[in-house]
mmCIF file with all atom_site columns, C-alpha atoms in Angstrom:
data_model
loop_
_atom_site.group_PDB
_atom_site.id
_atom_site.type_symbol
_atom_site.label_atom_id
_atom_site.label_alt_id
_atom_site.label_comp_id
_atom_site.label_asym_id
_atom_site.label_entity_id
_atom_site.label_seq_id
_atom_site.pdbx_PDB_ins_code
_atom_site.Cartn_x
_atom_site.Cartn_y
_atom_site.Cartn_z
_atom_site.occupancy
_atom_site.B_iso_or_equiv
_atom_site.pdbx_formal_charge
_atom_site.auth_seq_id
_atom_site.auth_comp_id
_atom_site.auth_asym_id
_atom_site.auth_atom_id
_atom_site.pdbx_PDB_model_num
ATOM 1   C CA . GLN C 1 1   ? 47.526 46.742 29.017 1.00 89.00 ? 1   GLN C CA 1
ATOM 2   C CA . GLY C 1 2   ? 47.776 43.215 30.278 1.00 93.00 ? 2   GLY C CA 1
ATOM 3   C CA . ILE C 1 3   ? 47.291 40.538 27.636 1.00 95.00 ? 3   ILE C CA 1
ATOM 4   C CA . ARG C 1 4   ? 47.498 36.853 28.434 1.00 96.00 ? 4   ARG C CA 1
ATOM 5   C CA . SER C 1 5   ? 49.030 34.488 25.901 1.00 95.00 ? 5   SER C CA 1
ATOM 6   C CA . ASP C 1 6   ? 45.729 32.619 25.515 1.00 96.00 ? 6   ASP C CA 1
ATOM 7   C CA . GLU C 1 7   ? 44.069 35.880 24.376 1.00 97.00 ? 7   GLU C CA 1
ATOM 8   C CA . ILE C 1 8   ? 46.400 36.236 21.378 1.00 98.00 ? 8   ILE C CA 1
ATOM 9   C CA . PRO C 1 9   ? 45.068 34.604 18.192 1.00 98.00 ? 9   PRO C CA 1
ATOM 10  C CA . VAL C 1 10  ? 47.423 32.080 16.582 1.00 98.00 ? 10  VAL C CA 1
ATOM 11  C CA . VAL C 1 11  ? 47.032 31.763 12.806 1.00 98.00 ? 11  VAL C CA 1
ATOM 12  C CA . PRO C 1 12  ? 48.699 28.866 10.982 1.00 98.00 ? 12  PRO C CA 1
ATOM 13  C CA . LEU C 1 13  ? 50.591 29.763 7.811  1.00 98.00 ? 13  LEU C CA 1
ATOM 14  C CA . ALA C 1 14  ? 49.985 27.974 4.506  1.00 97.00 ? 14  ALA C CA 1
ATOM 15  C CA . ASP C 1 15  ? 51.987 24.843 3.676  1.00 96.00 ? 15  ASP C CA 1
ATOM 16  C CA . ASN C 1 16  ? 52.847 24.261 7.340  1.00 97.00 ? 16  ASN C CA 1
ATOM 17  C CA . ALA C 1 17  ? 55.369 27.125 7.111  1.00 98.00 ? 17  ALA C CA 1
ATOM 18  C CA . GLY C 1 18  ? 54.789 28.214 10.707 1.00 98.00 ? 18  GLY C CA 1
ATOM 19  C CA . GLU C 1 19  ? 52.365 30.476 12.522 1.00 98.00 ? 19  GLU C CA 1
ATOM 20  C CA . VAL C 1 20  ? 51.573 34.094 13.326 1.00 98.00 ? 20  VAL C CA 1
ATOM 21  C CA . ARG C 1 21  ? 50.516 35.294 16.773 1.00 98.00 ? 21  ARG C CA 1
ATOM 22  C CA . VAL C 1 22  ? 48.458 38.442 16.148 1.00 98.00 ? 22  VAL C CA 1
ATOM 23  C CA . ILE C 1 23  ? 49.310 40.776 19.028 1.00 98.00 ? 23  ILE C CA 1
ATOM 24  C CA . ALA C 1 24  ? 47.876 43.938 17.445 1.00 98.00 ? 24  ALA C CA 1
ATOM 25  C CA . GLY C 1 25  ? 46.206 44.787 14.178 1.00 97.00 ? 25  GLY C CA 1
ATOM 26  C CA . GLU C 1 26  ? 44.859 42.095 11.918 1.00 97.00 ? 26  GLU C CA 1
ATOM 27  C CA . PHE C 1 27  ? 46.212 39.076 10.059 1.00 97.00 ? 27  PHE C CA 1
ATOM 28  C CA . GLN C 1 28  ? 44.043 37.000 7.724  1.00 96.00 ? 28  GLN C CA 1
ATOM 29  C CA . GLN C 1 29  ? 40.857 38.353 9.328  1.00 96.00 ? 29  GLN C CA 1
ATOM 30  C CA . HIS C 1 30  ? 42.058 37.575 12.879 1.00 98.00 ? 30  HIS C CA 1
ATOM 31  C CA . ALA C 1 31  ? 42.144 40.664 15.114 1.00 97.00 ? 31  ALA C CA 1
ATOM 32  C CA . GLY C 1 32  ? 44.935 41.102 17.644 1.00 97.00 ? 32  GLY C CA 1
ATOM 33  C CA . ALA C 1 33  ? 44.288 41.339 21.360 1.00 95.00 ? 33  ALA C CA 1
ATOM 34  C CA . ALA C 1 34  ? 46.069 44.669 21.956 1.00 97.00 ? 34  ALA C CA 1
ATOM 35  C CA . SER C 1 35  ? 44.404 48.049 21.689 1.00 95.00 ? 35  SER C CA 1
ATOM 36  C CA . THR C 1 36  ? 46.419 50.704 19.880 1.00 94.00 ? 36  THR C CA 1
ATOM 37  C CA . TYR C 1 37  ? 46.106 54.476 19.550 1.00 91.00 ? 37  TYR C CA 1
ATOM 38  C CA . SER C 1 38  ? 46.994 54.495 15.854 1.00 93.00 ? 38  SER C CA 1
ATOM 39  C CA . PRO C 1 39  ? 46.645 51.825 13.168 1.00 96.00 ? 39  PRO C CA 1
ATOM 40  C CA . MET C 1 40  ? 49.403 49.239 13.448 1.00 97.00 ? 40  MET C CA 1
ATOM 41  C CA . GLN C 1 41  ? 50.278 45.559 13.064 1.00 97.00 ? 41  GLN C CA 1
ATOM 42  C CA . VAL C 1 42  ? 52.321 43.642 15.631 1.00 98.00 ? 42  VAL C CA 1
ATOM 43  C CA . TRP C 1 43  ? 52.851 40.028 14.621 1.00 98.00 ? 43  TRP C CA 1
ATOM 44  C CA . ASP C 1 44  ? 54.952 37.434 16.443 1.00 98.00 ? 44  ASP C CA 1
ATOM 45  C CA . ILE C 1 45  ? 55.944 35.084 13.616 1.00 98.00 ? 45  ILE C CA 1
ATOM 46  C CA . HIS C 1 46  ? 57.406 31.591 13.855 1.00 98.00 ? 46  HIS C CA 1
ATOM 47  C CA . LEU C 1 47  ? 58.798 30.169 10.597 1.00 98.00 ? 47  LEU C CA 1
ATOM 48  C CA . ARG C 1 48  ? 60.002 26.632 10.160 1.00 98.00 ? 48  ARG C CA 1
ATOM 49  C CA . ALA C 1 49  ? 63.410 26.033 8.559  1.00 98.00 ? 49  ALA C CA 1
ATOM 50  C CA . HIS C 1 50  ? 63.386 26.470 4.745  1.00 98.00 ? 50  HIS C CA 1
ATOM 51  C CA . ALA C 1 51  ? 59.845 27.912 4.735  1.00 98.00 ? 51  ALA C CA 1
ATOM 52  C CA . THR C 1 52  ? 58.998 30.903 2.546  1.00 98.00 ? 52  THR C CA 1
ATOM 53  C CA . VAL C 1 53  ? 55.971 33.125 3.112  1.00 98.00 ? 53  VAL C CA 1
ATOM 54  C CA . THR C 1 54  ? 54.687 36.306 1.529  1.00 97.00 ? 54  THR C CA 1
ATOM 55  C CA . LEU C 1 55  ? 52.738 38.566 3.879  1.00 98.00 ? 55  LEU C CA 1
ATOM 56  C CA . ASP C 1 56  ? 50.437 41.406 2.843  1.00 96.00 ? 56  ASP C CA 1
ATOM 57  C CA . LEU C 1 57  ? 51.026 44.849 4.340  1.00 95.00 ? 57  LEU C CA 1
ATOM 58  C CA . PRO C 1 58  ? 49.211 48.167 3.985  1.00 94.00 ? 58  PRO C CA 1
ATOM 59  C CA . GLU C 1 59  ? 50.678 50.485 1.332  1.00 94.00 ? 59  GLU C CA 1
ATOM 60  C CA . GLY C 1 60  ? 52.756 53.349 2.718  1.00 95.00 ? 60  GLY C CA 1
ATOM 61  C CA . TRP C 1 61  ? 53.157 52.052 6.270  1.00 96.00 ? 61  TRP C CA 1
ATOM 62  C CA . ASN C 1 62  ? 56.447 52.068 8.194  1.00 95.00 ? 62  ASN C CA 1
ATOM 63  C CA . THR C 1 63  ? 57.474 48.440 8.696  1.00 96.00 ? 63  THR C CA 1
ATOM 64  C CA . ALA C 1 64  ? 60.305 46.646 10.474 1.00 97.00 ? 64  ALA C CA 1
ATOM 65  C CA . VAL C 1 65  ? 61.116 42.952 10.805 1.00 98.00 ? 65  VAL C CA 1
ATOM 66  C CA . ILE C 1 66  ? 63.136 41.965 13.879 1.00 98.00 ? 66  ILE C CA 1
ATOM 67  C CA . THR C 1 67  ? 64.721 38.527 14.001 1.00 98.00 ? 67  THR C CA 1
ATOM 68  C CA . ARG C 1 68  ? 64.552 37.236 17.560 1.00 98.00 ? 68  ARG C CA 1
ATOM 69  C CA . LYS C 1 69  ? 65.906 33.767 16.784 1.00 98.00 ? 69  LYS C CA 1
ATOM 70  C CA . GLY C 1 70  ? 67.152 32.083 13.638 1.00 98.00 ? 70  GLY C CA 1
ATOM 71  C CA . ASP C 1 71  ? 68.167 33.440 10.258 1.00 97.00 ? 71  ASP C CA 1
ATOM 72  C CA . VAL C 1 72  ? 65.889 34.854 7.531  1.00 98.00 ? 72  VAL C CA 1
ATOM 73  C CA . GLN C 1 73  ? 66.063 36.394 4.073  1.00 97.00 ? 73  GLN C CA 1
ATOM 74  C CA . VAL C 1 74  ? 63.828 39.437 3.762  1.00 97.00 ? 74  VAL C CA 1
ATOM 75  C CA . ASN C 1 75  ? 62.595 40.210 0.232  1.00 96.00 ? 75  ASN C CA 1
ATOM 76  C CA . GLU C 1 76  ? 65.356 38.034 -1.242 1.00 92.00 ? 76  GLU C CA 1
ATOM 77  C CA . HIS C 1 77  ? 68.106 40.639 -0.761 1.00 90.00 ? 77  HIS C CA 1
ATOM 78  C CA . THR C 1 78  ? 68.538 41.228 2.958  1.00 96.00 ? 78  THR C CA 1
ATOM 79  C CA . ARG C 1 79  ? 69.643 38.657 5.485  1.00 96.00 ? 79  ARG C CA 1
ATOM 80  C CA . ALA C 1 80  ? 68.719 39.102 9.160  1.00 96.00 ? 80  ALA C CA 1
ATOM 81  C CA . ALA C 1 81  ? 70.212 36.903 11.863 1.00 96.00 ? 81  ALA C CA 1
ATOM 82  C CA . ALA C 1 82  ? 69.155 36.852 15.513 1.00 96.00 ? 82  ALA C CA 1
ATOM 83  C CA . ALA C 1 83  ? 68.959 40.310 17.130 1.00 96.00 ? 83  ALA C CA 1
ATOM 84  C CA . GLN C 1 84  ? 68.975 42.097 13.765 1.00 97.00 ? 84  GLN C CA 1
ATOM 85  C CA . MET C 1 85  ? 66.304 44.392 12.355 1.00 97.00 ? 85  MET C CA 1
ATOM 86  C CA . VAL C 1 86  ? 65.368 45.174 8.767  1.00 97.00 ? 86  VAL C CA 1
ATOM 87  C CA . VAL C 1 87  ? 63.448 48.376 8.063  1.00 96.00 ? 87  VAL C CA 1
ATOM 88  C CA . LEU C 1 88  ? 61.357 48.078 4.903  1.00 95.00 ? 88  LEU C CA 1
ATOM 89  C CA . ASP C 1 89  ? 60.627 50.731 2.313  1.00 90.00 ? 89  ASP C CA 1
ATOM 90  C CA . ALA C 1 90  ? 57.123 52.149 2.738  1.00 91.00 ? 90  ALA C CA 1
ATOM 91  C CA . LYS C 1 91  ? 56.448 51.489 -0.957 1.00 91.00 ? 91  LYS C CA 1
ATOM 92  C CA . GLY C 1 92  ? 54.895 48.139 -1.713 1.00 90.00 ? 92  GLY C CA 1
ATOM 93  C CA . THR C 1 93  ? 52.274 45.944 -0.127 1.00 94.00 ? 93  THR C CA 1
ATOM 94  C CA . GLN C 1 94  ? 54.101 42.694 0.620  1.00 96.00 ? 94  GLN C CA 1
ATOM 95  C CA . VAL C 1 95  ? 57.122 41.283 2.383  1.00 97.00 ? 95  VAL C CA 1
ATOM 96  C CA . GLN C 1 96  ? 58.641 37.915 1.566  1.00 98.00 ? 96  GLN C CA 1
ATOM 97  C CA . LEU C 1 97  ? 60.352 36.008 4.369  1.00 98.00 ? 97  LEU C CA 1
ATOM 98  C CA . HIS C 1 98  ? 62.474 32.885 3.874  1.00 98.00 ? 98  HIS C CA 1
ATOM 99  C CA . ALA C 1 99  ? 63.748 31.060 6.966  1.00 98.00 ? 99  ALA C CA 1
ATOM 100 C CA . GLU C 1 100 ? 67.198 29.492 6.668  1.00 96.00 ? 100 GLU C CA 1
ATOM 101 C CA . ALA C 1 101 ? 66.596 27.866 10.081 1.00 97.00 ? 101 ALA C CA 1
ATOM 102 C CA . ASP C 1 102 ? 63.692 27.719 12.523 1.00 98.00 ? 102 ASP C CA 1
ATOM 103 C CA . SER C 1 103 ? 63.133 31.423 13.151 1.00 98.00 ? 103 SER C CA 1
ATOM 104 C CA . ASP C 1 104 ? 61.140 33.704 15.434 1.00 98.00 ? 104 ASP C CA 1
ATOM 105 C CA . LEU C 1 105 ? 60.425 37.200 14.133 1.00 98.00 ? 105 LEU C CA 1
ATOM 106 C CA . LEU C 1 106 ? 58.558 40.266 15.225 1.00 98.00 ? 106 LEU C CA 1
ATOM 107 C CA . LEU C 1 107 ? 56.929 42.302 12.463 1.00 98.00 ? 107 LEU C CA 1
ATOM 108 C CA . ILE C 1 108 ? 55.871 45.795 13.455 1.00 98.00 ? 108 ILE C CA 1
ATOM 109 C CA . ALA C 1 109 ? 54.078 48.040 10.969 1.00 97.00 ? 109 ALA C CA 1
ATOM 110 C CA . GLY C 1 110 ? 52.342 51.333 11.548 1.00 96.00 ? 110 GLY C CA 1
ATOM 111 C CA . GLU C 1 111 ? 50.570 54.034 9.666  1.00 95.00 ? 111 GLU C CA 1
ATOM 112 C CA . PRO C 1 112 ? 52.896 57.045 9.446  1.00 94.00 ? 112 PRO C CA 1
ATOM 113 C CA . LEU C 1 113 ? 51.921 59.715 11.961 1.00 89.00 ? 113 LEU C CA 1
ATOM 114 C CA . ASN C 1 114 ? 53.470 62.524 9.891  1.00 91.00 ? 114 ASN C CA 1
ATOM 115 C CA . GLU C 1 115 ? 54.342 64.472 13.025 1.00 92.00 ? 115 GLU C CA 1
ATOM 116 C CA . PRO C 1 116 ? 57.649 66.028 14.049 1.00 93.00 ? 116 PRO C CA 1
ATOM 117 C CA . VAL C 1 117 ? 59.742 63.930 16.423 1.00 91.00 ? 117 VAL C CA 1
ATOM 118 C CA . VAL C 1 118 ? 62.129 65.361 18.996 1.00 93.00 ? 118 VAL C CA 1
ATOM 119 C CA . GLY C 1 119 ? 64.147 63.078 21.257 1.00 92.00 ? 119 GLY C CA 1
ATOM 120 C CA . HIS C 1 120 ? 66.281 63.742 24.313 1.00 93.00 ? 120 HIS C CA 1
ATOM 121 C CA . GLY C 1 121 ? 67.501 60.846 26.466 1.00 92.00 ? 121 GLY C CA 1
ATOM 122 C CA . PRO C 1 122 ? 64.530 58.570 27.172 1.00 91.00 ? 122 PRO C CA 1
ATOM 123 C CA . PHE C 1 123 ? 62.008 61.225 26.152 1.00 91.00 ? 123 PHE C CA 1
ATOM 124 C CA . VAL C 1 124 ? 60.396 61.384 22.706 1.00 91.00 ? 124 VAL C CA 1
ATOM 125 C CA . MET C 1 125 ? 57.880 64.138 22.004 1.00 92.00 ? 125 MET C CA 1
ATOM 126 C CA . ASN C 1 126 ? 56.797 66.400 19.142 1.00 94.00 ? 126 ASN C CA 1
ATOM 127 C CA . THR C 1 127 ? 58.503 69.669 20.172 1.00 95.00 ? 127 THR C CA 1
ATOM 128 C CA . ARG C 1 128 ? 61.493 70.852 22.193 1.00 95.00 ? 128 ARG C CA 1
ATOM 129 C CA . GLU C 1 129 ? 59.052 72.555 24.593 1.00 96.00 ? 129 GLU C CA 1
ATOM 130 C CA . GLU C 1 130 ? 57.274 69.227 25.215 1.00 94.00 ? 130 GLU C CA 1
ATOM 131 C CA . ILE C 1 131 ? 60.661 67.608 25.927 1.00 93.00 ? 131 ILE C CA 1
ATOM 132 C CA . GLN C 1 132 ? 61.487 70.312 28.465 1.00 95.00 ? 132 GLN C CA 1
ATOM 133 C CA . GLN C 1 133 ? 58.064 69.892 30.111 1.00 94.00 ? 133 GLN C CA 1
ATOM 134 C CA . ALA C 1 134 ? 58.522 66.100 30.241 1.00 93.00 ? 134 ALA C CA 1
ATOM 135 C CA . ILE C 1 135 ? 61.893 66.556 31.967 1.00 93.00 ? 135 ILE C CA 1
ATOM 136 C CA . ARG C 1 136 ? 60.337 68.986 34.491 1.00 93.00 ? 136 ARG C CA 1
ATOM 137 C CA . ASP C 1 137 ? 57.461 66.558 35.132 1.00 92.00 ? 137 ASP C CA 1
ATOM 138 C CA . TYR C 1 138 ? 59.904 63.678 35.597 1.00 92.00 ? 138 TYR C CA 1
ATOM 139 C CA . GLN C 1 139 ? 62.082 65.685 37.984 1.00 91.00 ? 139 GLN C CA 1
ATOM 140 C CA . ALA C 1 140 ? 59.019 66.806 39.961 1.00 89.00 ? 140 ALA C CA 1
ATOM 141 C CA . ALA C 1 141 ? 57.858 63.206 40.323 1.00 87.00 ? 141 ALA C CA 1
ATOM 142 C CA . ILE C 1 142 ? 61.308 62.143 41.551 1.00 78.00 ? 142 ILE C CA 1
ATOM 143 C CA . LEU C 1 143 ? 61.350 65.019 44.038 1.00 68.00 ? 143 LEU C CA 1
ATOM 144 C CA . ALA C 1 144 ? 57.820 64.198 45.242 1.00 73.00 ? 144 ALA C CA 1
ATOM 145 C CA . ARG C 1 145 ? 58.790 60.541 45.778 1.00 75.00 ? 145 ARG C CA 1
ATOM 146 C CA . SER C 1 146 ? 61.845 61.497 47.805 1.00 70.00 ? 146 SER C CA 1
ATOM 147 C CA . ARG C 1 147 ? 59.812 63.532 50.319 1.00 66.00 ? 147 ARG C CA 1
ATOM 148 C CA . PRO C 1 148 ? 58.560 61.572 53.314 1.00 64.00 ? 148 PRO C CA 1
ATOM 149 C CA . ASN C 1 149 ? 54.839 61.083 53.733 1.00 60.00 ? 149 ASN C CA 1
ATOM 150 C CA . PRO C 1 150 ? 53.181 63.110 56.510 1.00 53.00 ? 150 PRO C CA 1
ATOM 151 C CA . GLN C 1 151 ? 53.756 61.482 59.890 1.00 52.00 ? 151 GLN C CA 1
ATOM 152 C CA . PRO C 1 152 ? 50.650 60.030 61.525 1.00 49.00 ? 152 PRO C CA 1
ATOM 153 C CA . THR C 1 153 ? 49.858 61.429 64.975 1.00 48.00 ? 153 THR C CA 1
ATOM 154 C CA . GLY C 1 154 ? 51.055 59.507 67.976 1.00 47.00 ? 154 GLY C CA 1
ATOM 155 C CA . GLY C 1 155 ? 54.734 59.482 67.043 1.00 44.00 ? 155 GLY C CA 1
ATOM 156 C CA . ALA C 1 156 ? 54.598 56.139 65.212 1.00 42.00 ? 156 ALA C CA 1
ATOM 157 C CA . GLN C 1 157 ? 57.588 55.245 63.091 1.00 42.00 ? 157 GLN C CA 1
ATOM 158 C CA . ARG C 1 158 ? 56.991 55.062 59.338 1.00 40.00 ? 158 ARG C CA 1
ATOM 159 C CA . HIS C 1 159 ? 59.121 53.016 56.966 1.00 41.00 ? 159 HIS C CA 1
ATOM 160 C CA . PRO C 1 160 ? 59.688 54.140 53.386 1.00 43.00 ? 160 PRO C CA 1
ATOM 161 C CA . SER C 1 161 ? 58.001 52.427 50.482 1.00 41.00 ? 161 SER C CA 1
ATOM 162 C CA . HIS C 1 162 ? 61.034 52.816 48.185 1.00 38.00 ? 162 HIS C CA 1
ATOM 163 C CA . ALA C 1 163 ? 64.156 50.676 48.591 1.00 42.00 ? 163 ALA C CA 1
ATOM 164 C CA . GLY C 1 164 ? 67.248 52.653 49.467 1.00 42.00 ? 164 GLY C CA 1
ATOM 165 C CA . GLU C 1 165 ? 65.481 55.420 51.381 1.00 41.00 ? 165 GLU C CA 1
ATOM 166 C CA . ARG C 1 166 ? 66.246 55.871 55.059 1.00 39.00 ? 166 ARG C CA 1
ATOM 167 C CA . PRO C 1 167 ? 63.384 55.487 57.541 1.00 38.00 ? 167 PRO C CA 1
ATOM 168 C CA . TRP C 1 168 ? 62.571 58.566 59.590 1.00 40.00 ? 168 TRP C CA 1
ATOM 169 C CA . VAL C 1 169 ? 60.989 59.052 62.985 1.00 38.00 ? 169 VAL C CA 1
ATOM 170 C CA . SER C 1 170 ? 58.759 61.921 64.023 1.00 36.00 ? 170 SER C CA 1
ATOM 171 C CA . ASN C 1 171 ? 59.526 63.749 67.280 1.00 39.00 ? 171 ASN C CA 1
ATOM 172 C CA . THR C 1 172 ? 55.906 64.856 67.822 1.00 37.00 ? 172 THR C CA 1
#
């Protein structure tokens, strides 16, 4: 889904600590712009240096905090520098974030799906059979793309729509 930046609510944090862009879910009664298939929160958080905030989260949800820029303390015991992720325990209803420097974070939280997960390469499904079907579907799509389109009558030359393919000419 395409979402423009101006469609994403920006919520200031108390004490001028920073702001939260609500991409999905809800933050302080501001609904995110993204539609989701299961309940989740996706918050793009900017914290000013030395700011501390405590954010409310739903009990029992899977939650991760990803530091995109800066350096933060998560729940007073875990430090996360740029490009690091902290996965939170599903117990509890809050996360405390303290920025050592100006920091940009992504908080992602979701209601557990309680479904089996099977992964193979880029594919993630619920069963091994679904993985095998996904691989067959992928291979069939690749094969279908590599076949030339039917040649129009009149012997006109057709050029491929995919880079790297060789053009072909009909002899009709």
